[in-house]
Amino acid sequence: MKELKVTPIKDGTVIDHITPGNAVKVLRILKIPESTTSVVSVAINVIGKKGKKDIVKIENRELDPKELDKIALIAPKATINIIRDYEVVKKHKVELPDEVIGIAKCSNPTCISNAREPVQSRFQVICKDPPRIRCYYCEREPEDIADRII
Amino acid sequence: MNFKKRDVISIKDFSREEIEYILKYAKKMVPYATGEKHTDILKEKILASLFFEPSTRTRLSFESAMHRLGGRIIGFADPSGTSQKKGESLADTIRMADSYSDVIVIRHPQEGAARLAAEFAEAPVLNAGDGAGQHPTQCLLDLFTIFMEKKKIKGNNIVLLGDLKYGRTVHSLAYALALFKADLTFVSPETLKMPKEVINECREFGVEPNSTSNLEKAIKEADVLYVTRIQRERFPDAEEYNRVVGTYKVDNNLLKQAKQDLIVMHPLPRVVEIDPEVDSTPHAVYFKQAFNGVPVRMALLSLILGGKKL
Ligand SMILES: [Zn+2]
């Protein structure tokens, strides 16, 4: 954790190895700052061992699986560090499942999943890194996934 | 090979062996489709024909296919009188139709509608076209036409001509032809070229398609010329449309340079792509192609509903 340019946190989550430039998108996915009062630190273009990366630290919050899938869609190399009492108690890489349900909206305006039907959006993951997804219903591939995340 | 109770949403739902099986079975259906022979292998079966947008040709050929097999039909040809207009979801309409029928045929203006219908129906669902999406029975009848006219699909030099960019049925056809290892040539205006993904799919089957804008050159080698319509609404101005549309006109003068046994196909309706003078030449198979929808749909219905083998 020494490479961090920002001070360590007591409890919370550190999202490391975010694709450089994508930290802001991660914040948007996590609905920060709107849905939090915790302290959030962002480091952009930090020089790490494997080149540049972004880092996001959120105090007093752990992420749910849906949020992790969303992060995997825009930062497939991200690692999630759960911090309790200044210690990393859990560290893992994000991983996209083979199918993502209810986390992104189809970019095709005439796709049935965008009509008022009792179904959630559903995408097949056709490539995990770089992430590529294809709509289960209309078979189209959205170009900018980050803009499609619900 | 098991077809019983299967949904038919996309041509990609079938393997090459399965498609071959359907084509061979469709051939057996031809005398029944013309009315020369009679059968009632689907007696007691009910097909729900749900056309949320009009498509007379497809609807009539499905309905004719069901009647020729002795089955019955319920449904609608146009959604204006249905509860959909009152705001009912497609899922609910499908659940209702499902309880009244043994098989559902759906045509819908939105992409993915058939896939959604299949999720809510117990009965098998056949996609009769969903918006700009899939239209697998059209693809099968196109393959069947080549199979009947040329005895095989592999080894033919097949030219796909026209709007190759937006026409998704042409994308499915290119995929299926590559699955059969046909030689493919794509001819289109520069602005309406075949998308890269489709070309990549062909390559996955070991087929390297040629792309050109030169029809005169491509026609010399062709065994099959598949013509599609260029849609006016794709062009921002009429002048550009007229220029593009005028580039490719299939007429007797062009066909002078072609092989004698070249067949000309078109999913119909045509506008100006094929001159009516071609109709009376042996090259023209597009009306036969339209008829072929009946035996192909008969074969599918029979296989899916588990009718007695003919
Ligand atoms: Zn879609």
Coordinates of C-alpha atoms and ligand atoms in Angstrom, one line a residue:
Chain A
M1 CA 0.0 0.0 0.0
K2 CA 3.1 2.2 0.1
E3 CA 2.6 3.4 -3.5
L4 CA -0.6 5.2 -2.5
K5 CA -0.3 8.9 -2.6
V6 CA -3.2 9.3 -0.3
T7 CA -3.4 8.4 3.4
P8 CA -4.5 4.9 4.4
I9 CA -8.0 4.4 5.6
K10 CA -9.3 2.6 8.7
D11 CA -12.2 0.8 7.3
G12 CA -13.6 0.6 3.8
T13 CA -12.6 -0.4 0.3
V14 CA -9.7 0.4 -2.0
I15 CA -10.3 -0.2 -5.6
D16 CA -6.8 -0.5 -7.2
H17 CA -5.5 -1.1 -10.7
I18 CA -8.3 0.8 -12.4
T19 CA -7.6 1.4 -16.1
P20 CA -6.0 4.8 -16.1
G21 CA -8.6 7.5 -16.7
N22 CA -11.5 5.4 -15.6
A23 CA -11.7 6.3 -11.9
V24 CA -14.4 8.9 -12.6
K25 CA -16.5 6.2 -14.3
V26 CA -16.0 4.0 -11.2
L27 CA -17.3 6.8 -9.1
R28 CA -20.3 7.2 -11.3
I29 CA -21.1 3.5 -11.1
L30 CA -20.9 3.7 -7.3
K31 CA -23.1 6.8 -7.3
I32 CA -20.5 8.9 -5.6
P33 CA -20.8 11.5 -4.3
E34 CA -24.7 11.5 -4.4
S35 CA -25.2 8.4 -2.4
T36 CA -22.5 8.7 0.2
T37 CA -21.3 10.9 3.1
S38 CA -18.1 8.9 3.6
V39 CA -14.7 10.2 2.7
V40 CA -13.7 9.2 -0.8
S41 CA -10.2 9.7 -2.3
V42 CA -9.3 9.4 -5.9
A43 CA -5.9 9.1 -7.4
I44 CA -5.5 9.3 -11.2
N45 CA -2.5 8.2 -13.3
V46 CA -0.6 6.9 -10.4
I47 CA 2.7 5.2 -11.5
G48 CA 2.5 1.6 -10.2
K49 CA 4.7 -1.4 -10.9
K50 CA 2.8 -2.2 -14.1
G51 CA 2.5 1.3 -15.4
K52 CA -0.2 3.9 -14.8
K53 CA -3.4 3.2 -13.0
D54 CA -6.2 4.9 -11.1
I55 CA -7.1 4.2 -7.5
V56 CA -10.4 4.9 -5.6
K57 CA -10.6 4.6 -1.8
I58 CA -14.0 4.7 0.0
E59 CA -14.2 4.8 3.7
N60 CA -16.8 2.8 5.6
R61 CA -18.2 1.0 2.6
E62 CA -18.0 -2.5 1.1
L63 CA -19.2 -3.2 -2.4
D64 CA -22.0 -5.6 -3.4
P65 CA -21.6 -8.2 -6.2
K66 CA -23.6 -6.1 -8.6
E67 CA -21.3 -3.2 -8.1
L68 CA -18.3 -5.4 -8.6
D69 CA -19.7 -6.7 -11.9
K70 CA -20.2 -3.1 -13.1
I71 CA -16.6 -2.2 -12.2
A72 CA -15.4 -5.3 -14.1
L73 CA -17.2 -3.9 -17.2
I74 CA -15.1 -0.8 -17.2
A75 CA -12.0 -1.7 -15.4
P76 CA -11.4 -5.5 -15.9
K77 CA -8.0 -5.5 -14.2
A78 CA -9.3 -3.8 -11.0
T79 CA -8.5 -5.3 -7.6
I80 CA -10.7 -4.9 -4.6
N81 CA -9.1 -4.5 -1.2
I82 CA -11.4 -4.7 1.9
I83 CA -9.8 -2.8 4.7
R84 CA -10.7 -3.3 8.4
D85 CA -8.8 -1.5 11.1
Y86 CA -6.0 -0.4 8.6
E87 CA -5.4 -4.0 7.5
V88 CA -6.3 -5.5 4.1
V89 CA -8.5 -8.4 5.2
K90 CA -9.6 -9.5 1.7
K91 CA -8.1 -8.8 -1.7
H92 CA -9.5 -10.1 -4.9
K93 CA -9.7 -9.2 -8.6
V94 CA -13.0 -8.3 -10.2
E95 CA -14.3 -10.9 -12.5
L96 CA -17.0 -10.7 -15.1
P97 CA -19.5 -13.6 -15.1
D98 CA -20.5 -15.2 -18.4
E99 CA -23.7 -13.3 -18.4
V100 CA -24.6 -10.0 -16.8
I101 CA -28.2 -9.3 -15.9
G102 CA -29.8 -6.1 -14.9
I103 CA -26.7 -4.0 -14.8
A104 CA -26.5 -2.4 -18.2
K105 CA -29.1 -1.0 -20.7
C106 CA -29.2 -2.1 -24.3
S107 CA -28.0 0.6 -26.7
N108 CA -30.6 -0.4 -29.3
P109 CA -33.6 1.9 -28.9
T110 CA -35.9 -0.7 -30.7
C111 CA -34.7 -3.6 -28.6
I112 CA -37.5 -5.4 -26.8
S113 CA -35.5 -5.2 -23.5
N114 CA -36.0 -1.4 -23.7
A115 CA -39.8 -1.8 -24.0
R116 CA -42.0 -2.1 -21.0
E117 CA -41.7 -5.8 -20.6
P118 CA -41.3 -7.8 -17.4
V119 CA -37.7 -8.7 -18.0
Q120 CA -34.3 -7.4 -16.9
S121 CA -31.7 -6.4 -19.4
R122 CA -29.5 -9.4 -20.2
F123 CA -26.1 -9.6 -21.9
Q124 CA -23.7 -12.4 -22.8
V125 CA -20.1 -11.6 -22.0
I126 CA -18.2 -12.4 -25.2
C127 CA -14.9 -11.1 -24.0
K128 CA -13.8 -10.3 -20.5
D129 CA -10.8 -8.1 -21.2
P130 CA -11.4 -5.8 -22.9
P131 CA -15.0 -6.3 -21.9
R132 CA -17.4 -6.9 -24.7
I133 CA -21.0 -7.8 -24.2
R134 CA -23.9 -8.8 -26.5
C135 CA -27.5 -8.3 -25.9
Y136 CA -29.3 -11.6 -25.3
Y137 CA -32.5 -10.2 -27.0
C138 CA -31.4 -8.2 -30.0
E139 CA -27.8 -9.6 -30.3
R140 CA -26.3 -6.2 -30.6
E141 CA -23.1 -5.1 -29.0
P142 CA -23.1 -1.7 -27.3
E143 CA -20.1 0.3 -28.2
D144 CA -19.5 2.4 -25.1
I145 CA -20.3 0.1 -22.2
A146 CA -19.6 2.7 -19.5
D147 CA -22.4 4.8 -20.8
R148 CA -24.8 1.9 -20.7
I149 CA -24.4 0.9 -17.1
I150 CA -27.6 1.4 -15.1
Chain B
M1 CA -31.2 -35.0 -34.1
N2 CA -34.0 -33.6 -32.1
F3 CA -36.2 -30.8 -33.2
K4 CA -39.2 -31.6 -31.1
K5 CA -40.5 -28.6 -29.1
R6 CA -37.5 -26.4 -30.1
D7 CA -37.7 -22.7 -30.6
V8 CA -36.4 -21.2 -33.9
I9 CA -35.2 -17.7 -33.1
S10 CA -32.0 -17.3 -35.1
I11 CA -30.3 -19.4 -37.8
K12 CA -27.4 -19.7 -35.3
D13 CA -29.7 -22.0 -33.2
F14 CA -28.9 -24.7 -35.8
S15 CA -25.8 -26.7 -36.7
R16 CA -24.9 -27.4 -40.3
E17 CA -26.1 -31.0 -40.0
E18 CA -29.4 -29.8 -38.6
I19 CA -29.9 -27.3 -41.5
E20 CA -29.1 -30.1 -44.0
Y21 CA -31.6 -32.3 -42.4
I22 CA -34.3 -29.6 -42.6
L23 CA -33.5 -28.9 -46.3
K24 CA -33.8 -32.6 -47.2
Y25 CA -37.0 -32.9 -45.3
A26 CA -38.3 -29.7 -47.0
K27 CA -37.6 -31.3 -50.4
K28 CA -40.0 -34.2 -49.4
M29 CA -42.6 -31.6 -48.6
V30 CA -42.7 -30.0 -52.1
P31 CA -45.4 -32.2 -53.5
Y32 CA -47.5 -31.6 -50.4
A33 CA -46.9 -27.9 -50.6
T34 CA -48.1 -27.8 -54.2
G35 CA -51.2 -29.7 -53.3
E36 CA -50.2 -32.7 -55.5
K37 CA -50.2 -35.0 -52.5
H38 CA -52.2 -34.7 -49.3
T39 CA -51.4 -35.2 -45.6
D40 CA -52.9 -34.5 -42.2
I41 CA -49.9 -35.2 -40.0
L42 CA -50.6 -32.1 -37.9
K43 CA -54.3 -32.8 -37.5
E44 CA -55.5 -31.5 -34.1
K45 CA -52.5 -29.1 -33.8
I46 CA -53.1 -25.4 -33.5
L47 CA -50.7 -22.7 -34.6
A48 CA -51.0 -19.2 -33.2
S49 CA -50.0 -16.7 -35.9
L50 CA -49.1 -13.4 -34.1
F51 CA -48.3 -10.7 -36.6
F52 CA -47.6 -7.5 -34.6
E53 CA -46.7 -5.9 -37.9
P54 CA -48.0 -6.8 -41.3
S55 CA -45.9 -9.1 -43.5
T56 CA -48.3 -10.8 -45.9
R57 CA -45.9 -13.0 -47.7
T58 CA -44.4 -14.6 -44.6
R59 CA -47.8 -14.9 -42.9
L60 CA -49.5 -16.5 -45.8
S61 CA -46.7 -19.0 -46.3
F62 CA -46.7 -20.0 -42.6
E63 CA -50.5 -20.4 -42.7
S64 CA -50.5 -22.3 -46.0
A65 CA -47.8 -24.6 -44.6
M66 CA -49.9 -25.3 -41.5
H67 CA -53.1 -26.0 -43.6
R68 CA -51.2 -28.2 -46.0
L69 CA -50.2 -30.4 -43.0
G70 CA -53.8 -30.6 -41.8
G71 CA -53.4 -28.2 -38.8
R72 CA -55.4 -25.2 -37.7
I73 CA -54.6 -21.5 -37.2
I74 CA -55.6 -18.8 -34.8
G75 CA -54.2 -15.3 -34.6
F76 CA -54.1 -11.9 -36.0
A77 CA -52.5 -10.2 -39.0
D78 CA -52.2 -6.7 -37.6
P79 CA -52.0 -5.6 -34.0
S80 CA -54.5 -2.7 -34.2
G81 CA -57.4 -4.8 -32.8
T82 CA -55.3 -6.5 -30.0
S83 CA -54.7 -5.7 -26.4
Q84 CA -51.2 -4.6 -27.2
K85 CA -52.7 -1.4 -28.4
K86 CA -54.3 -1.0 -25.0
G87 CA -50.8 -1.3 -23.5
E88 CA -50.7 -5.0 -22.8
S89 CA -47.1 -6.3 -22.6
L90 CA -45.8 -8.7 -25.2
A91 CA -45.1 -11.2 -22.4
D92 CA -48.8 -11.2 -21.4
T93 CA -50.0 -11.6 -25.0
I94 CA -47.6 -14.5 -25.4
R95 CA -48.8 -16.2 -22.2
M96 CA -52.3 -16.0 -23.4
A97 CA -51.6 -17.3 -26.9
D98 CA -49.5 -20.1 -25.3
S99 CA -52.5 -21.5 -23.5
Y100 CA -54.5 -21.6 -26.8
S101 CA -52.0 -23.3 -29.1
D102 CA -49.3 -25.8 -29.8
V103 CA -46.8 -23.6 -31.6
I104 CA -46.4 -19.8 -31.9
V105 CA -45.3 -17.9 -34.9
I106 CA -44.4 -14.3 -34.1
R107 CA -43.6 -11.3 -36.3
H108 CA -42.8 -8.1 -34.3
P109 CA -41.3 -4.7 -35.1
Q110 CA -38.9 -4.8 -32.2
E111 CA -35.6 -6.7 -32.2
G112 CA -35.4 -9.5 -29.7
A113 CA -39.2 -9.9 -29.4
A114 CA -39.1 -13.5 -30.5
R115 CA -36.4 -14.4 -27.9
L116 CA -38.5 -12.7 -25.3
A117 CA -41.6 -14.6 -26.5
A118 CA -39.7 -17.9 -26.2
E119 CA -38.9 -17.1 -22.6
F120 CA -42.6 -16.8 -21.7
A121 CA -44.1 -19.5 -23.8
E122 CA -44.2 -23.2 -23.1
A123 CA -45.0 -23.9 -26.7
P124 CA -42.2 -23.6 -29.3
V125 CA -41.8 -20.2 -30.8
L126 CA -40.8 -19.6 -34.4
N127 CA -39.4 -16.2 -35.3
A128 CA -41.0 -14.8 -38.4
G129 CA -38.9 -11.6 -38.3
D130 CA -38.2 -9.2 -35.4
G131 CA -37.6 -5.7 -36.6
A132 CA -34.2 -5.4 -38.1
G133 CA -33.2 -8.6 -36.2
Q134 CA -33.4 -12.3 -37.2
H135 CA -35.6 -14.0 -39.7
P136 CA -34.4 -17.6 -39.7
T137 CA -37.1 -19.1 -41.9
Q138 CA -36.2 -16.6 -44.6
C139 CA -32.6 -17.7 -44.3
L140 CA -33.7 -21.4 -44.5
L141 CA -35.8 -20.9 -47.6
D142 CA -32.9 -19.0 -49.3
L143 CA -30.6 -21.9 -48.5
F144 CA -33.3 -24.3 -49.7
T145 CA -33.6 -22.5 -53.0
I146 CA -29.9 -22.8 -53.7
F147 CA -30.0 -26.4 -52.6
M148 CA -32.8 -27.2 -55.0
E149 CA -31.5 -25.2 -58.0
K150 CA -27.8 -26.1 -57.6
K151 CA -28.1 -29.5 -55.8
K152 CA -25.6 -28.3 -53.2
I153 CA -24.6 -25.2 -51.4
K154 CA -20.8 -25.8 -50.9
G155 CA -18.6 -24.8 -53.8
N156 CA -21.0 -22.3 -55.4
N157 CA -19.8 -18.8 -56.0
I158 CA -22.5 -16.7 -54.4
V159 CA -22.7 -12.9 -54.9
L160 CA -24.6 -10.9 -52.4
L161 CA -25.6 -7.6 -53.9
G162 CA -27.2 -4.4 -52.5
D163 CA -27.5 -3.1 -49.0
L164 CA -25.2 -5.3 -47.1
K165 CA -24.8 -2.9 -44.2
Y166 CA -28.2 -2.7 -42.7
G167 CA -29.9 -5.8 -44.0
R168 CA -29.6 -8.2 -41.1
T169 CA -31.2 -11.0 -43.0
V170 CA -28.3 -10.8 -45.4
H171 CA -25.9 -11.0 -42.4
S172 CA -27.6 -14.3 -41.3
L173 CA -27.5 -15.6 -44.9
A174 CA -23.8 -14.8 -45.2
Y175 CA -23.2 -16.6 -41.9
A176 CA -25.1 -19.7 -43.1
L177 CA -23.5 -19.8 -46.5
A178 CA -20.1 -19.6 -44.9
L179 CA -21.1 -22.4 -42.6
F180 CA -21.7 -24.4 -45.8
K181 CA -18.3 -23.2 -47.2
A182 CA -19.8 -21.4 -50.2
D183 CA -17.5 -18.9 -52.0
L184 CA -18.8 -15.5 -51.1
T185 CA -18.5 -12.2 -53.0
F186 CA -20.0 -9.1 -51.5
V187 CA -21.0 -6.3 -53.9
S188 CA -22.3 -3.0 -52.5
P189 CA -21.9 0.7 -52.7
E190 CA -19.0 1.9 -50.6
T191 CA -21.5 3.3 -48.0
L192 CA -23.4 0.1 -47.6
K193 CA -20.6 -2.5 -47.2
M194 CA -20.8 -5.7 -45.2
P195 CA -19.9 -5.0 -41.6
K196 CA -16.6 -6.3 -40.3
E197 CA -18.2 -8.7 -37.7
V198 CA -20.0 -10.6 -40.5
I199 CA -16.8 -10.9 -42.5
N200 CA -15.0 -12.1 -39.4
E201 CA -17.7 -14.7 -38.8
C202 CA -17.2 -16.0 -42.3
R203 CA -13.5 -16.3 -41.7
E204 CA -14.1 -18.4 -38.6
F205 CA -15.5 -21.0 -40.9
G206 CA -12.5 -20.7 -43.2
V207 CA -14.3 -18.6 -45.9
E208 CA -12.5 -15.5 -47.1
P209 CA -15.2 -13.3 -48.8
N210 CA -14.3 -11.0 -51.6
S211 CA -15.6 -7.4 -51.3
T212 CA -16.0 -5.3 -54.4
S213 CA -18.1 -2.5 -55.8
N214 CA -17.7 -3.9 -59.4
L215 CA -20.8 -6.0 -60.2
E216 CA -19.8 -6.5 -63.9
K217 CA -16.7 -8.3 -62.8
A218 CA -18.3 -10.3 -60.0
I219 CA -21.1 -11.5 -62.2
K220 CA -18.8 -13.4 -64.6
E221 CA -17.9 -16.0 -62.0
A222 CA -21.2 -16.1 -60.1
D223 CA -23.4 -19.2 -59.8
V224 CA -25.9 -17.4 -57.6
L225 CA -26.7 -13.7 -57.5
Y226 CA -28.6 -12.7 -54.4
V227 CA -30.1 -9.2 -54.8
T228 CA -31.4 -7.1 -52.0
R229 CA -33.3 -3.9 -52.0
I230 CA -31.6 -0.6 -51.1
Q231 CA -33.8 1.3 -48.8
R232 CA -34.4 4.9 -49.6
E233 CA -34.8 5.8 -45.9
R234 CA -31.1 5.0 -45.4
F235 CA -30.1 8.0 -47.4
P236 CA -30.1 11.6 -46.2
D237 CA -30.7 13.0 -49.7
A238 CA -32.6 11.7 -52.7
E239 CA -29.8 12.4 -55.1
E240 CA -27.3 10.1 -53.3
Y241 CA -30.0 7.4 -53.2
N242 CA -30.7 7.7 -56.9
R243 CA -27.0 7.5 -57.7
V244 CA -26.5 4.4 -55.5
V245 CA -29.6 2.7 -56.7
G246 CA -28.8 3.3 -60.3
T247 CA -25.3 1.7 -59.9
Y248 CA -26.7 -1.8 -59.6
K249 CA -29.5 -2.7 -61.9
V250 CA -29.8 -6.4 -62.9
D251 CA -31.1 -6.5 -66.4
N252 CA -30.6 -8.7 -69.5
N253 CA -27.7 -6.7 -70.6
L254 CA -25.8 -7.4 -67.4
L255 CA -26.8 -11.1 -67.5
K256 CA -25.3 -11.5 -71.0
Q257 CA -21.9 -11.7 -69.2
A258 CA -23.1 -14.3 -66.7
K259 CA -22.8 -18.0 -66.7
Q260 CA -25.8 -19.7 -68.4
D261 CA -26.9 -21.4 -65.3
L262 CA -26.6 -18.4 -63.0
I263 CA -29.6 -18.1 -60.8
V264 CA -30.9 -14.7 -59.6
M265 CA -32.6 -14.6 -56.2
H266 CA -34.4 -11.8 -54.3
P267 CA -36.3 -12.0 -51.0
L268 CA -39.0 -9.7 -52.6
P269 CA -40.6 -7.2 -52.8
R270 CA -38.3 -5.7 -55.4
V271 CA -38.4 -2.1 -56.4
V272 CA -36.0 -1.3 -59.2
E273 CA -33.0 -3.6 -58.5
I274 CA -34.2 -6.2 -61.1
D275 CA -35.7 -5.2 -64.4
P276 CA -38.9 -7.1 -65.1
E277 CA -37.4 -8.3 -68.4
V278 CA -35.3 -10.7 -66.3
D279 CA -38.5 -12.5 -65.1
S280 CA -38.9 -14.5 -68.3
T281 CA -35.3 -15.7 -68.4
P282 CA -34.2 -19.0 -66.9
H283 CA -32.0 -17.0 -64.5
A284 CA -35.0 -15.7 -62.5
V285 CA -35.8 -18.0 -59.5
Y286 CA -37.2 -15.3 -57.1
F287 CA -40.9 -16.4 -57.5
K288 CA -39.9 -20.0 -57.0
Q289 CA -37.9 -18.8 -54.0
A290 CA -41.1 -17.2 -52.6
F291 CA -43.0 -20.5 -53.0
N292 CA -40.1 -22.4 -51.3
G293 CA -41.2 -20.7 -48.1
V294 CA -44.1 -23.2 -47.9
P295 CA -42.2 -26.5 -48.0
V296 CA -39.5 -25.1 -45.7
R297 CA -42.0 -24.0 -43.1
M298 CA -43.9 -27.3 -43.5
A299 CA -40.7 -29.2 -42.7
L300 CA -40.0 -27.0 -39.6
L301 CA -43.5 -27.2 -38.3
S302 CA -43.6 -30.9 -38.8
L303 CA -40.3 -31.5 -37.1
I304 CA -41.0 -29.2 -34.2
L305 CA -44.5 -30.5 -33.5
G306 CA -43.3 -34.1 -33.9
G307 CA -45.6 -34.9 -36.8
K308 CA -45.5 -38.5 -38.2
K309 CA -42.7 -38.7 -40.7
L310 CA -43.5 -38.3 -44.3
Ligands
ZN1 ZN -30.8 -5.4 -27.1

